Structure formats: C-alpha cells, structure tokens
Coordinates of C-alpha atoms in Angstrom, one line a residue:
Chain A
M1 CA 233.7 12.3 223.8
L2 CA 232.8 15.4 221.8
C3 CA 229.2 14.8 222.8
K4 CA 230.1 14.6 226.5
I5 CA 232.0 17.9 226.3
M6 CA 228.9 19.5 224.7
M7 CA 226.9 18.1 227.6
K8 CA 229.3 19.7 230.1
E9 CA 229.0 23.0 228.3
K10 CA 225.2 22.7 228.3
R11 CA 225.2 22.1 232.0
Q12 CA 227.4 25.2 232.6
I13 CA 225.0 27.3 230.6
L14 CA 222.1 25.9 232.5
I15 CA 223.7 26.7 235.9
F16 CA 224.5 30.2 234.8
A17 CA 221.0 30.8 233.4
L18 CA 219.5 29.6 236.8
F19 CA 221.9 31.9 238.7
A20 CA 221.1 34.9 236.5
L21 CA 217.3 34.2 236.8
I22 CA 217.5 34.2 240.6
I23 CA 219.6 37.4 240.6
L24 CA 217.2 39.2 238.3
L25 CA 214.1 38.1 240.3
V26 CA 215.4 38.9 243.7
P27 CA 214.1 42.5 243.8
L28 CA 210.5 41.3 243.3
F29 CA 210.6 39.6 246.7
L30 CA 212.3 42.4 248.6
K31 CA 210.6 45.1 250.6
G32 CA 212.4 48.2 251.6
N33 CA 215.3 49.9 249.9
Y34 CA 218.0 49.2 252.5
F35 CA 218.7 45.6 251.5
L36 CA 218.5 46.5 247.8
N37 CA 221.2 49.0 248.4
V38 CA 223.4 46.4 250.0
L39 CA 222.7 44.2 246.9
V40 CA 223.9 46.9 244.6
F41 CA 227.2 47.0 246.5
I42 CA 227.4 43.2 246.3
G43 CA 227.1 43.5 242.6
I44 CA 229.9 46.0 242.3
N45 CA 232.1 44.0 244.6
T46 CA 231.4 40.8 242.7
L47 CA 232.5 42.6 239.5
L48 CA 235.7 43.5 241.2
A49 CA 236.2 40.1 242.7
V50 CA 235.7 38.5 239.3
A51 CA 238.3 40.8 237.8
L52 CA 240.9 40.0 240.5
N53 CA 240.0 36.3 240.2
L54 CA 240.9 36.4 236.5
L55 CA 244.4 37.5 237.5
L56 CA 245.0 35.6 240.7
G57 CA 242.6 32.6 240.4
Y58 CA 243.3 31.8 236.8
A59 CA 246.8 33.1 236.0
G60 CA 248.2 32.9 239.5
Q61 CA 249.5 36.5 239.5
I62 CA 248.8 38.3 242.8
S63 CA 247.8 42.0 243.0
L64 CA 247.8 43.9 246.3
G65 CA 246.9 47.2 244.5
H66 CA 243.7 46.4 242.7
A67 CA 241.7 49.1 244.5
A68 CA 243.9 51.6 242.6
F69 CA 242.2 50.5 239.3
F70 CA 238.8 50.7 240.9
G71 CA 239.7 54.2 242.2
L72 CA 241.1 55.2 238.8
G73 CA 237.8 54.2 237.1
A74 CA 235.8 56.1 239.7
Y75 CA 237.9 59.3 239.5
V76 CA 238.3 59.5 235.8
S77 CA 234.6 59.1 235.4
G78 CA 233.9 61.5 238.2
I79 CA 236.2 64.2 237.0
L80 CA 235.1 64.0 233.4
T81 CA 231.4 64.3 234.2
T82 CA 231.7 67.0 236.9
R83 CA 234.4 69.3 235.3
F84 CA 233.7 68.7 231.7
P85 CA 230.4 68.2 229.9
V86 CA 231.1 64.5 229.1
D87 CA 228.3 62.0 228.8
P88 CA 228.5 59.5 231.8
W89 CA 228.4 56.5 229.5
L90 CA 231.3 57.9 227.4
S91 CA 233.2 58.7 230.6
L92 CA 232.7 55.1 231.8
L93 CA 234.4 53.9 228.6
I94 CA 237.2 56.4 228.8
A95 CA 237.8 55.5 232.5
A96 CA 238.0 51.8 231.6
A97 CA 240.4 52.5 228.7
C98 CA 242.6 54.7 230.9
A99 CA 242.9 51.9 233.5
A100 CA 243.6 49.3 230.8
T101 CA 246.3 51.5 229.2
L102 CA 248.0 52.1 232.6
A103 CA 247.8 48.4 233.4
F104 CA 249.3 47.5 230.0
V105 CA 252.2 49.9 230.4
I106 CA 253.1 49.0 234.0
G107 CA 252.3 45.3 233.4
F108 CA 255.4 44.7 231.3
P109 CA 257.9 45.5 234.0
I110 CA 255.8 44.5 237.0
L111 CA 254.7 41.1 235.8
K112 CA 258.3 40.0 235.3
L113 CA 258.3 39.7 239.1
K114 CA 257.1 36.6 240.8
G115 CA 255.6 35.8 244.2
H116 CA 256.4 38.1 247.1
Y117 CA 258.1 40.6 244.8
L118 CA 255.1 40.9 242.6
A119 CA 253.0 41.4 245.7
M120 CA 255.3 44.2 246.8
A121 CA 255.3 45.9 243.4
T122 CA 251.5 46.0 243.2
L123 CA 251.3 47.1 246.8
G124 CA 253.6 50.0 245.9
F125 CA 251.5 50.9 242.9
G126 CA 248.3 50.9 245.0
I127 CA 249.9 53.2 247.5
I128 CA 251.1 55.6 244.8
M129 CA 247.7 55.8 243.3
Y130 CA 246.1 56.4 246.7
I131 CA 248.4 59.3 247.4
F132 CA 247.7 60.6 244.0
F133 CA 243.9 60.6 244.6
N134 CA 244.5 62.3 248.0
E135 CA 247.0 65.0 247.0
T136 CA 245.8 66.3 243.6
V137 CA 243.2 68.4 245.4
D138 CA 242.4 70.6 242.4
W139 CA 241.2 67.6 240.4
T140 CA 240.0 65.0 242.8
G141 CA 238.9 67.2 245.7
G142 CA 241.5 65.5 247.9
P143 CA 240.5 64.0 251.2
S144 CA 237.1 65.8 251.2
G145 CA 236.1 63.9 248.1
L146 CA 234.3 64.6 244.8
S147 CA 230.6 65.2 244.9
G148 CA 227.8 65.9 242.4
I149 CA 228.7 63.1 240.0
P150 CA 225.7 62.7 237.6
N151 CA 223.8 59.5 237.4
L152 CA 223.9 57.3 234.3
R153 CA 220.7 57.5 232.1
L154 CA 219.4 55.3 229.3
G155 CA 216.7 57.1 227.3
P156 CA 213.9 58.0 229.8
V157 CA 215.4 55.8 232.6
I158 CA 217.6 57.5 235.1
F159 CA 219.7 55.3 237.3
D160 CA 219.1 57.3 240.5
N161 CA 217.2 54.8 242.7
D162 CA 218.2 51.5 244.2
L163 CA 216.0 49.4 242.0
N164 CA 217.3 50.8 238.7
N165 CA 220.9 50.7 240.0
Y166 CA 220.4 47.1 240.9
Y167 CA 219.6 46.1 237.4
L168 CA 222.2 48.4 235.9
V169 CA 225.0 46.9 238.1
W170 CA 223.9 43.3 237.9
I171 CA 223.3 43.1 234.2
I172 CA 226.9 44.3 233.6
T173 CA 228.2 42.0 236.4
L174 CA 226.3 39.0 235.0
G175 CA 227.7 39.8 231.5
V176 CA 231.3 39.8 232.8
M177 CA 230.7 36.6 234.8
L178 CA 229.4 34.9 231.7
L179 CA 232.5 36.0 229.7
S180 CA 234.8 34.9 232.5
I181 CA 233.2 31.4 232.7
N182 CA 233.5 31.2 228.9
L183 CA 237.2 32.2 229.1
S184 CA 238.0 29.5 231.6
Q185 CA 236.7 26.9 229.2
S186 CA 238.7 28.2 226.3
R187 CA 242.2 27.6 225.0
I188 CA 243.4 30.9 226.6
G189 CA 241.8 29.8 229.9
R190 CA 243.8 26.6 229.8
A191 CA 247.0 28.4 229.0
L192 CA 246.4 30.8 232.0
R193 CA 245.9 27.8 234.3
A194 CA 249.1 26.3 232.9
I195 CA 251.0 29.4 233.7
N196 CA 249.5 29.3 237.2
D197 CA 250.9 25.8 237.7
S198 CA 254.3 25.9 235.9
E199 CA 255.4 28.9 233.9
V200 CA 258.4 27.1 232.4
A201 CA 256.3 24.1 231.3
A202 CA 253.7 26.5 229.8
R203 CA 256.5 28.4 227.9
V204 CA 258.0 25.2 226.4
M205 CA 254.5 24.3 225.2
G206 CA 254.5 27.5 223.2
V207 CA 252.5 29.7 225.5
N208 CA 253.8 33.3 225.3
A209 CA 253.5 33.7 229.1
R210 CA 254.9 37.2 229.3
I211 CA 252.3 38.7 226.9
L212 CA 249.5 36.6 228.2
K213 CA 250.1 37.7 231.8
V214 CA 250.1 41.4 230.7
Q215 CA 246.9 40.8 228.7
I216 CA 245.0 39.3 231.6
F217 CA 246.3 42.1 233.9
T218 CA 244.9 44.6 231.4
V219 CA 241.5 42.9 231.1
S220 CA 241.4 42.7 234.9
A221 CA 242.1 46.5 235.3
F222 CA 239.6 47.3 232.5
V223 CA 236.8 45.5 234.4
S224 CA 237.9 47.0 237.8
A225 CA 237.7 50.4 236.3
I226 CA 234.2 49.8 235.0
A227 CA 233.2 48.8 238.5
G228 CA 234.8 52.0 239.7
S229 CA 232.9 54.1 237.2
L230 CA 229.6 52.4 238.1
Y231 CA 230.4 53.0 241.8
A232 CA 230.9 56.7 241.1
H233 CA 227.8 57.2 239.1
T234 CA 225.5 55.3 241.5
M235 CA 226.9 56.8 244.7
T236 CA 227.4 60.3 243.1
F237 CA 230.1 60.9 245.7
I238 CA 233.6 59.4 246.0
S239 CA 236.5 59.9 248.4
P240 CA 240.0 58.4 248.5
T241 CA 239.4 56.2 251.6
S242 CA 237.3 53.8 249.5
F243 CA 240.3 53.0 247.2
G244 CA 243.1 52.4 249.7
F245 CA 245.2 49.5 250.7
N246 CA 242.5 48.1 253.0
F247 CA 240.1 47.7 250.1
S248 CA 242.7 45.9 248.0
V249 CA 243.2 43.4 250.9
E250 CA 239.4 43.1 251.2
L251 CA 239.1 42.2 247.6
L252 CA 241.8 39.5 248.0
T253 CA 240.0 38.2 251.0
M254 CA 236.7 38.0 249.0
I255 CA 238.2 35.7 246.3
I256 CA 240.1 33.5 248.8
I257 CA 237.1 33.1 251.1
G258 CA 234.9 32.4 248.1
G259 CA 237.2 30.1 246.3
L260 CA 240.2 30.9 244.0
G261 CA 239.5 30.3 240.4
S262 CA 235.8 30.0 240.7
I263 CA 233.5 32.7 239.3
Y264 CA 230.6 31.7 241.6
G265 CA 233.1 31.7 244.4
S266 CA 233.9 35.3 243.7
F267 CA 230.2 36.1 244.0
L268 CA 229.9 34.2 247.3
G269 CA 233.0 35.9 248.7
A270 CA 231.8 39.3 247.7
A271 CA 228.3 38.7 249.0
I272 CA 229.5 37.4 252.4
L273 CA 232.2 40.1 252.9
T274 CA 229.8 42.8 252.0
M275 CA 226.9 41.6 254.1
L276 CA 228.8 40.3 257.1
P277 CA 229.5 43.7 258.7
E278 CA 225.8 44.6 258.4
F279 CA 224.7 41.4 260.2
L280 CA 227.4 41.7 262.8
R281 CA 226.3 45.1 263.9
V282 CA 224.3 43.6 266.7
F283 CA 227.6 42.6 268.4
R284 CA 228.6 46.3 268.6
D285 CA 232.3 46.6 269.4
F286 CA 233.0 42.9 269.2
D287 CA 231.9 42.7 265.5
I288 CA 235.5 42.9 264.3
V289 CA 236.5 40.0 266.5
I290 CA 233.8 37.7 265.2
Y291 CA 234.4 38.8 261.7
G292 CA 238.1 37.9 262.0
L293 CA 237.2 34.6 263.7
M294 CA 234.9 33.6 260.9
L295 CA 237.5 34.3 258.3
I296 CA 240.0 32.2 260.2
L297 CA 237.6 29.3 260.5
I298 CA 236.7 29.4 256.8
T299 CA 240.3 29.4 255.7
M300 CA 241.1 26.6 258.2
F301 CA 238.3 24.2 257.4
M302 CA 237.5 25.1 253.8
P303 CA 241.0 25.6 252.2
S304 CA 239.5 25.7 248.7
G305 CA 237.0 28.4 249.7
L306 CA 233.3 28.4 250.3
I307 CA 232.6 27.0 246.9
G308 CA 234.9 24.0 247.5
G309 CA 233.5 23.6 251.0
L310 CA 229.9 23.5 249.7
E311 CA 230.9 21.0 247.1
A312 CA 232.5 18.7 249.6
L313 CA 229.5 19.1 251.9
F314 CA 227.2 18.2 249.1
K315 CA 229.2 15.1 248.2
I316 CA 229.2 14.0 251.9
I317 CA 225.4 14.4 252.0
A318 CA 224.9 12.6 248.7
G319 CA 227.1 9.8 249.9
K320 CA 225.2 9.4 253.1
I321 CA 221.9 9.2 251.3
K322 CA 223.3 6.6 248.9
W323 CA 224.7 4.6 251.8
S324 CA 221.4 4.6 253.8
A325 CA 219.5 3.7 250.7
A326 CA 221.8 0.8 250.1
R327 CA 221.3 -0.4 253.7
N328 CA 217.6 -0.2 253.5
V329 CA 217.5 -2.5 250.5
Chain B
M1 CA 268.6 19.6 211.0
L2 CA 270.0 21.1 214.2
R3 CA 273.4 22.7 214.4
I4 CA 274.8 24.3 217.5
K5 CA 277.9 26.3 217.1
N6 CA 280.0 27.3 220.0
I7 CA 277.4 28.4 222.4
N8 CA 278.1 29.8 225.9
T9 CA 275.3 30.0 228.5
F10 CA 275.5 31.8 231.8
Y11 CA 273.4 31.9 235.0
G12 CA 274.4 35.3 236.2
Q13 CA 278.2 34.9 236.7
V14 CA 278.2 31.1 236.5
H15 CA 279.5 29.8 233.2
A16 CA 277.2 26.7 232.7
I17 CA 277.8 25.8 229.0
K18 CA 281.3 26.3 227.6
N19 CA 281.8 26.4 223.9
V20 CA 279.5 23.6 223.1
S21 CA 278.9 22.6 219.4
L22 CA 276.8 19.7 218.3
H23 CA 274.6 18.6 215.5
L24 CA 271.6 16.4 214.7
A25 CA 270.6 15.0 211.4
E26 CA 267.0 14.4 210.3
G27 CA 265.6 11.3 211.9
E28 CA 268.4 10.7 214.3
V29 CA 268.2 9.8 218.0
V30 CA 271.1 11.5 219.8
T31 CA 271.7 11.2 223.5
L32 CA 273.5 13.6 225.8
I33 CA 274.9 11.9 228.9
G34 CA 276.7 13.3 231.8
A35 CA 276.7 13.5 235.6
N36 CA 274.6 15.8 237.8
G37 CA 275.4 19.5 237.2
A38 CA 277.2 18.8 233.9
G39 CA 274.9 21.2 232.1
K40 CA 272.6 18.8 230.3
T41 CA 269.4 20.5 231.2
T42 CA 270.9 24.0 230.7
L43 CA 271.8 23.0 227.2
L44 CA 268.2 21.9 226.4
N45 CA 266.9 25.1 228.0
S46 CA 269.3 27.1 225.8
L47 CA 267.9 25.3 222.8
S48 CA 264.2 25.9 223.7
G49 CA 264.9 29.6 224.5
I50 CA 264.2 29.4 228.2
V51 CA 267.8 30.3 229.1
P52 CA 269.1 31.8 225.8
P53 CA 272.9 31.5 225.2
K54 CA 275.0 34.6 225.5
T55 CA 277.2 33.9 222.5
G56 CA 277.3 31.4 219.7
Q57 CA 274.7 30.3 217.2
I58 CA 271.9 27.7 217.1
L59 CA 270.6 26.8 213.6
F60 CA 267.4 24.8 213.2
N61 CA 266.8 23.9 209.6
E62 CA 269.1 26.9 208.7
T63 CA 267.0 29.3 210.8
E64 CA 268.8 31.0 213.5
I65 CA 266.9 30.4 216.8
N66 CA 269.3 31.4 219.5
N67 CA 267.6 34.9 219.9
L68 CA 264.0 33.7 219.5
A69 CA 261.4 33.6 222.3
P70 CA 260.4 30.1 223.4
H71 CA 256.9 30.2 221.8
K72 CA 258.5 31.1 218.4
I73 CA 260.9 28.2 218.7
V74 CA 258.0 25.8 219.5
R75 CA 256.2 27.1 216.4
L76 CA 259.2 26.2 214.3
G77 CA 258.8 22.6 215.5
V78 CA 261.0 22.2 218.5
S79 CA 259.1 20.7 221.5
Q80 CA 260.6 20.1 224.9
V81 CA 259.6 17.6 227.6
P82 CA 260.9 19.5 230.7
E83 CA 262.9 17.9 233.5
G84 CA 260.8 16.3 236.2
R85 CA 257.8 16.1 233.9
Q86 CA 256.1 19.3 234.9
V87 CA 252.6 18.2 233.9
F88 CA 250.0 20.7 234.9
K89 CA 248.7 19.0 238.0
P90 CA 245.4 20.8 238.6
L91 CA 244.3 20.2 235.0
S92 CA 242.8 17.1 233.6
V93 CA 244.8 14.7 231.4
A94 CA 242.8 15.8 228.3
D95 CA 243.4 19.5 229.1
N96 CA 247.1 18.9 229.5
L97 CA 247.2 17.3 226.0
E98 CA 245.1 20.1 224.5
L99 CA 247.6 22.6 225.9
G100 CA 250.3 20.8 224.0
A101 CA 248.4 21.8 220.8
Y102 CA 248.2 25.4 222.0
L103 CA 250.0 26.9 219.0
N104 CA 248.4 24.6 216.4
Y105 CA 245.0 26.0 217.1
K106 CA 246.3 29.5 216.7
I107 CA 248.0 28.9 213.3
G108 CA 244.6 27.8 212.0
G109 CA 244.7 24.1 212.7
S110 CA 241.2 23.0 213.4
K111 CA 239.7 21.4 216.5
I112 CA 239.1 18.2 214.5
E113 CA 242.7 18.0 213.7
S114 CA 243.8 18.3 217.3
K115 CA 241.3 15.6 218.2
K116 CA 243.0 13.4 215.6
D117 CA 246.4 14.2 217.2
M118 CA 245.0 13.3 220.6
E119 CA 243.8 10.0 219.3
L120 CA 247.4 9.3 218.0
V121 CA 248.8 10.1 221.4
L122 CA 246.2 8.0 223.2
E123 CA 247.1 5.1 220.9
L124 CA 250.7 5.5 221.9
F125 CA 249.9 5.6 225.6
P126 CA 246.7 3.6 226.1
I127 CA 246.8 4.1 229.8
L128 CA 246.2 7.8 229.3
R129 CA 242.9 7.0 227.6
Q130 CA 241.6 5.5 230.8
R131 CA 242.9 8.4 232.8
R132 CA 241.6 11.1 230.4
K133 CA 239.3 12.9 232.8
Q134 CA 241.5 12.5 235.9
L135 CA 243.6 15.4 237.2
A136 CA 247.2 15.0 236.1
G137 CA 248.4 15.4 239.7
T138 CA 246.7 12.1 240.6
L139 CA 248.7 10.0 238.0
S140 CA 251.7 7.9 239.0
G141 CA 255.2 9.1 238.1
G142 CA 255.4 6.9 235.0
E143 CA 252.0 8.0 233.8
Q144 CA 252.9 11.6 234.3
Q145 CA 256.0 11.1 232.2
M146 CA 253.9 9.5 229.4
L147 CA 251.6 12.5 229.7
A148 CA 254.5 14.9 229.4
I149 CA 255.8 13.2 226.3
G150 CA 252.3 13.0 224.8
R151 CA 251.7 16.7 225.5
A152 CA 254.9 17.6 223.7
L153 CA 253.9 15.4 220.8
M154 CA 250.6 17.3 220.5
A155 CA 252.6 20.2 219.1
K156 CA 253.6 18.0 216.2
P157 CA 257.3 18.5 216.8
R158 CA 260.0 17.9 214.2
L159 CA 262.6 17.8 216.9
L160 CA 261.7 16.4 220.3
L161 CA 263.9 17.4 223.3
L162 CA 263.6 14.9 226.2
D163 CA 265.0 15.8 229.5
E164 CA 265.6 12.8 231.7
P165 CA 262.5 10.8 231.0
S166 CA 263.7 8.0 233.3
M167 CA 264.0 10.3 236.4
G168 CA 262.6 8.6 239.5
L169 CA 260.9 5.8 237.7
A170 CA 261.0 2.0 238.2
P171 CA 263.3 0.2 235.8
M172 CA 260.4 -1.5 234.1
I173 CA 258.6 1.8 233.4
V174 CA 261.9 3.2 232.1
Q175 CA 262.1 0.3 229.6
E176 CA 258.5 0.9 228.5
I177 CA 259.1 4.6 228.0
L178 CA 262.3 4.1 226.1
K179 CA 260.5 1.6 223.9
V180 CA 258.0 4.3 223.0
I181 CA 260.8 6.7 222.3
A182 CA 262.5 4.2 220.0
N183 CA 259.2 3.6 218.2
L184 CA 258.7 7.4 217.7
S185 CA 262.0 7.6 215.9
R186 CA 261.4 4.4 213.9
E187 CA 257.8 4.9 212.8
K188 CA 257.2 8.7 212.9
K189 CA 260.7 9.6 211.9
T190 CA 260.8 12.2 214.7
T191 CA 264.3 13.5 215.5
I192 CA 265.1 13.2 219.1
L193 CA 267.6 14.7 221.5
L194 CA 267.6 12.6 224.6
V195 CA 269.2 13.8 227.8
E196 CA 269.9 11.0 230.3
Q197 CA 271.7 10.0 233.4
N198 CA 270.8 6.4 232.8
A199 CA 273.6 6.2 230.1
R200 CA 273.3 2.5 229.4
A201 CA 269.5 2.7 228.7
A202 CA 269.9 5.8 226.6
L203 CA 272.8 4.5 224.5
K204 CA 270.8 1.4 223.7
I205 CA 268.2 3.3 221.8
A206 CA 270.3 6.1 220.4
H207 CA 272.3 6.3 217.2
R208 CA 274.9 8.7 218.5
G209 CA 275.9 10.2 221.8
Y210 CA 277.7 13.1 223.3
V211 CA 279.3 13.2 226.8
L212 CA 279.0 16.4 228.7
E213 CA 281.2 17.2 231.7
T214 CA 281.1 20.4 233.7
G215 CA 279.7 22.4 230.8
R216 CA 282.1 21.0 228.1
L217 CA 281.6 18.3 225.6
I218 CA 284.4 15.8 226.2
L219 CA 283.4 12.9 223.9
E220 CA 281.3 12.2 220.9
G221 CA 280.7 9.0 218.9
T222 CA 278.2 6.4 217.8
A223 CA 276.3 4.6 220.5
E224 CA 278.4 1.5 220.1
E225 CA 281.6 3.4 220.3
L226 CA 280.5 5.1 223.5
L227 CA 279.3 1.8 225.0
E228 CA 282.8 0.4 224.3
N229 CA 284.7 3.4 225.5
K230 CA 286.7 2.6 228.6
D231 CA 286.2 6.1 230.2
V232 CA 282.5 6.1 229.6
Q233 CA 282.3 2.6 231.0
R234 CA 284.1 3.5 234.2
A235 CA 282.4 6.9 234.7
Y236 CA 278.8 6.2 233.6
L237 CA 278.2 2.5 233.1
G238 CA 279.8 1.3 236.3
R239 CA 282.2 -1.2 234.7
D240 CA 284.0 -2.2 237.8
K241 CA 280.7 -2.7 239.6
K242 CA 279.1 -4.9 237.1
E243 CA 277.6 -7.3 239.6
I244 CA 275.6 -4.5 241.2
W245 CA 274.3 -2.9 238.1
E246 CA 273.4 -5.8 235.9
R247 CA 271.0 -8.5 236.9

C-alpha cells in the first residue's frame, strides 16, 4: 500500500513536470507580443485563482472580497517604489506581508461566520478597500491611478518586456501551484477538506478549525498580494477599477468554471476567462451575451467544472474504445 | 476517570442540560439513554468542548476540561463519534482514517505508527479494508458507522464517546456494531460512554446506565437494575408491547 501511494505521488510529480515544461516552452512557438501579453495576464490570474481555491476549494470558506488583497498588494508595492526609494523586490515582500497581516487580523472575527454571512462580510471588506483605494488620493492617486511604477530587475535582466515578464510571472505561479498541490496531499490538506465537509466532525477529530481557517485565509491573502505586486510592476500603472467587486466575482467564476478544489482547474478557469473576451471581440456588442451563455452552459453541464467535465469525457471515450475493442475480438 | 459535576449547558436561552452529574471509572461501558430531545447529544457535545457548559465542572483524569477547546480535549484522549456518523464524504476511506490520527502526527507519532493503528482498525472492521480507496460517501450506512468509529479509534482514545451508533441501521448491523463495541471494552480496555435510543441493545453491553429526561438525570444504576426497572421498561423498552418489539 505504501508503494502504491508512492506511485500516486510520482504520477502527480510527472503530470506537474509535463505541465511546467509546456508552460515554459510556449513562448518559443509564439510570434508577436500580443498573445504573450495575454499569457502574462493568464499567469497572474492563475496565481489569484489558485490563492482563492486554497480558501474556497480546499477549506470551503467563501470570499467575495479577494480583489481587495490583490489591490492591496499592488498599491503597497506601487506606493513604496514610487514615493520612497524602496527596491521593487523588497516592496513585493512588504506588500505580501501587509496583506497577510491584515488577513490574519480580520480573519479571526470574519471566519467565525458561515455561508451567506461570510460572503456578506468579505463583500463588505472588498468594498471598504475599494473605497480606500479611490479616496486616499494623496497616496494612491485616486481614480486617475498611480503611474511610473518601476519594473522588477534581477542583475542585468530588467522585466520590462512581455517575454521576460512571462517567465517572471509563470515561474512564481508554477512554484505556488506546486506548493498547493503538495499541500492538498498533506495532513493539513486533509484537515482542510474535512472542515469543508463537516466542521463539527473535523473539530471532534482534533482539528483546530478556527486557527486553520485563519491560517489558510492568511496564506491566500499573501499569495494574492504577490500577484498584485507582480501586476503593478509589470503594468507600471494601476487604478482602482482593476480591484473592485467585479473582479472579485470574476475570480470566483474562474475557480468555479475551472473546477473547485483542483489546481489545474484554477489554471483552466483563469485561462478561459482571460482569453474569452479577446476571442469574443468579433461578435462586437453581443460578446457579453455569448460570454454569459457559455458560463451558464458550463455550469449546467459540467457541475464539477471544466476539469471534472474533461475527466468525464476522457472516461467516456476510453470506455467506448474498450467496448469497440471487445466487440471486434 | 471521568467526573462531571453539576454542569449546565445552554443553547442561547434554552436550558438544555440541567445540573447533570455523572462519572465513569476506567474500563467501564456506561450508557446514557433517553428520548428524543432529552439532551443526550448535548451532553456529549459539552464533554467534547463543541458546546461548552456554562457552569459546573468536568474532570478527566483530574484535569479540568470544561473550558478547553475541542482539539485540546482530543489530545487528552477523549474521542467522539458524532451523531449521524458525519464521515467526510468526499474523502476516501483511508483519508478519513488518517484524519482521525490528525493530532498523533503532530505530537511526533510517526507515519509508521499511524499505519500500524490503521491496520488495527482494518482488522476490527474488515469490510473497510475492501473499501479503502472508495469515497466515504459511497459506503452504506452501516459501513459509514464503522468508519466513523474506526476514525475515532485512530486518535487512540482513552475515553470513547459514541453518539447513537445504531441510528438508521438495520437490526443485524446494529448487533454487529454493538459486538465490536463490547469487544473494544473487553480486549482494548477502552472506556466507553454510549448514547443510545435503542435502550435494550445498549443496556445489554453496558455495565451501568443513566437515564436522561428533558435535560435532567432521573435514574442511574447497573445495566441489570435498569433492565428490571418498571419505569424504564414502560418508557424505553416497551414492556406493554412485548409482542411487537421482540421476535
């Protein structure tokens, strides 16, 4: 049995290695910068989706205000590097630490709530942060945004073009994905899924649900803020509209469309929701209708998300092949 | 081993447990019987820290546990099988069992040791070995109950709290589960507090029993005494309806 578990882990590592290889090789086959730019956004959105998935997909705690942590990361990083002579890498770490600290502090009261009440509380938090970004004009530049944020640099390499940004964003994203997959296989991952299913049962098993929920919320905010900081340094310009309620809902849509609790699902959801508007541009004014229709169809016919849908499809095809093979014999 | 002194538990304004005192000696099987809404489950939840009592004292091996958080109580060796089984349905049977050993890992117990514990549990419930990789939600009710008990045993409890293990199960499965519980007490010397509605079955394997009614303890005695008691017979064993209840 131990051997079989090892086998399973090996297969997981193999799948991840394959995925990482494909991601890292993609730019070699691409011509033109436009698509590469979209891929950078997919990377940042995947990072955010994975962060939210840790909270909602694993631990079952909803957040309708995750764009606030994304924004906090972006603004802390942006303000530190434009108004103070702080190194961008250091500002990235400070931004992530700020978001994590805030999440830890508000996590204790907020995560006592469950279901709709938790959704309302996180929604309120998101709105407060949005107003904060908008109104503290002296710091954030208010509605007209904050510009002139410096790029990250590593030795002689400056991350100011799409190719460099692609590798910067995706290496971090792949790292976080690997850690998340690892977490889901661990004792803590099991405990989180237990909380998701039945908090009372998890507690009588000795899982300290209250602390664990706050911890995963903090980790989720930390990763979201890193995504925010990366966004600020690659775009060099940020404004509050990117961090509003709409974006929180979009993040939620990504992980539900992709498949709750699946890290590759987060990637699929982020990729599709980032690319879809680009592809639908040919429909002009009707793009939003088709966009909505596709989301409805996916949730209706693939209730466990695209990942679950693909798995089911694969099984059906595999079954058909077996069946026809058996008939031929 | 366990001593409860005058505890009172509330749900908001509702006074669910009224001045209850009871005790368990090492190695004993004690059953708590009573009708729906008598407060049996609440009493267990007070013990495990899910709904802490407002006043009174609970001593477990001379340690006061009435103000401790649930995970600390589990660490002291009190393990609960919650009402209605509550296995983690989207997780596999093996994952469910490993979750039971959640705290053992942390305190420095090795993985090998928890594998050994799992072997013991799988020996106790052979059906779970066949089902090891299945999701817990796909098990039958009886199998889920066995899994819930096995999961609690993974924490190596010194005191096992069982909340209605017979709930919704066929009489034959109930017999099987009660047999395992009796074995646990005989061979592993586990102390057991068994909450049951099925009073006859519970009293058959218990040493002593308490009768709870609307939050108060109204009777206590050895299992034989309670089985003989006229009030218990009428209220919980259906004395006047013998032909219906007994085959």
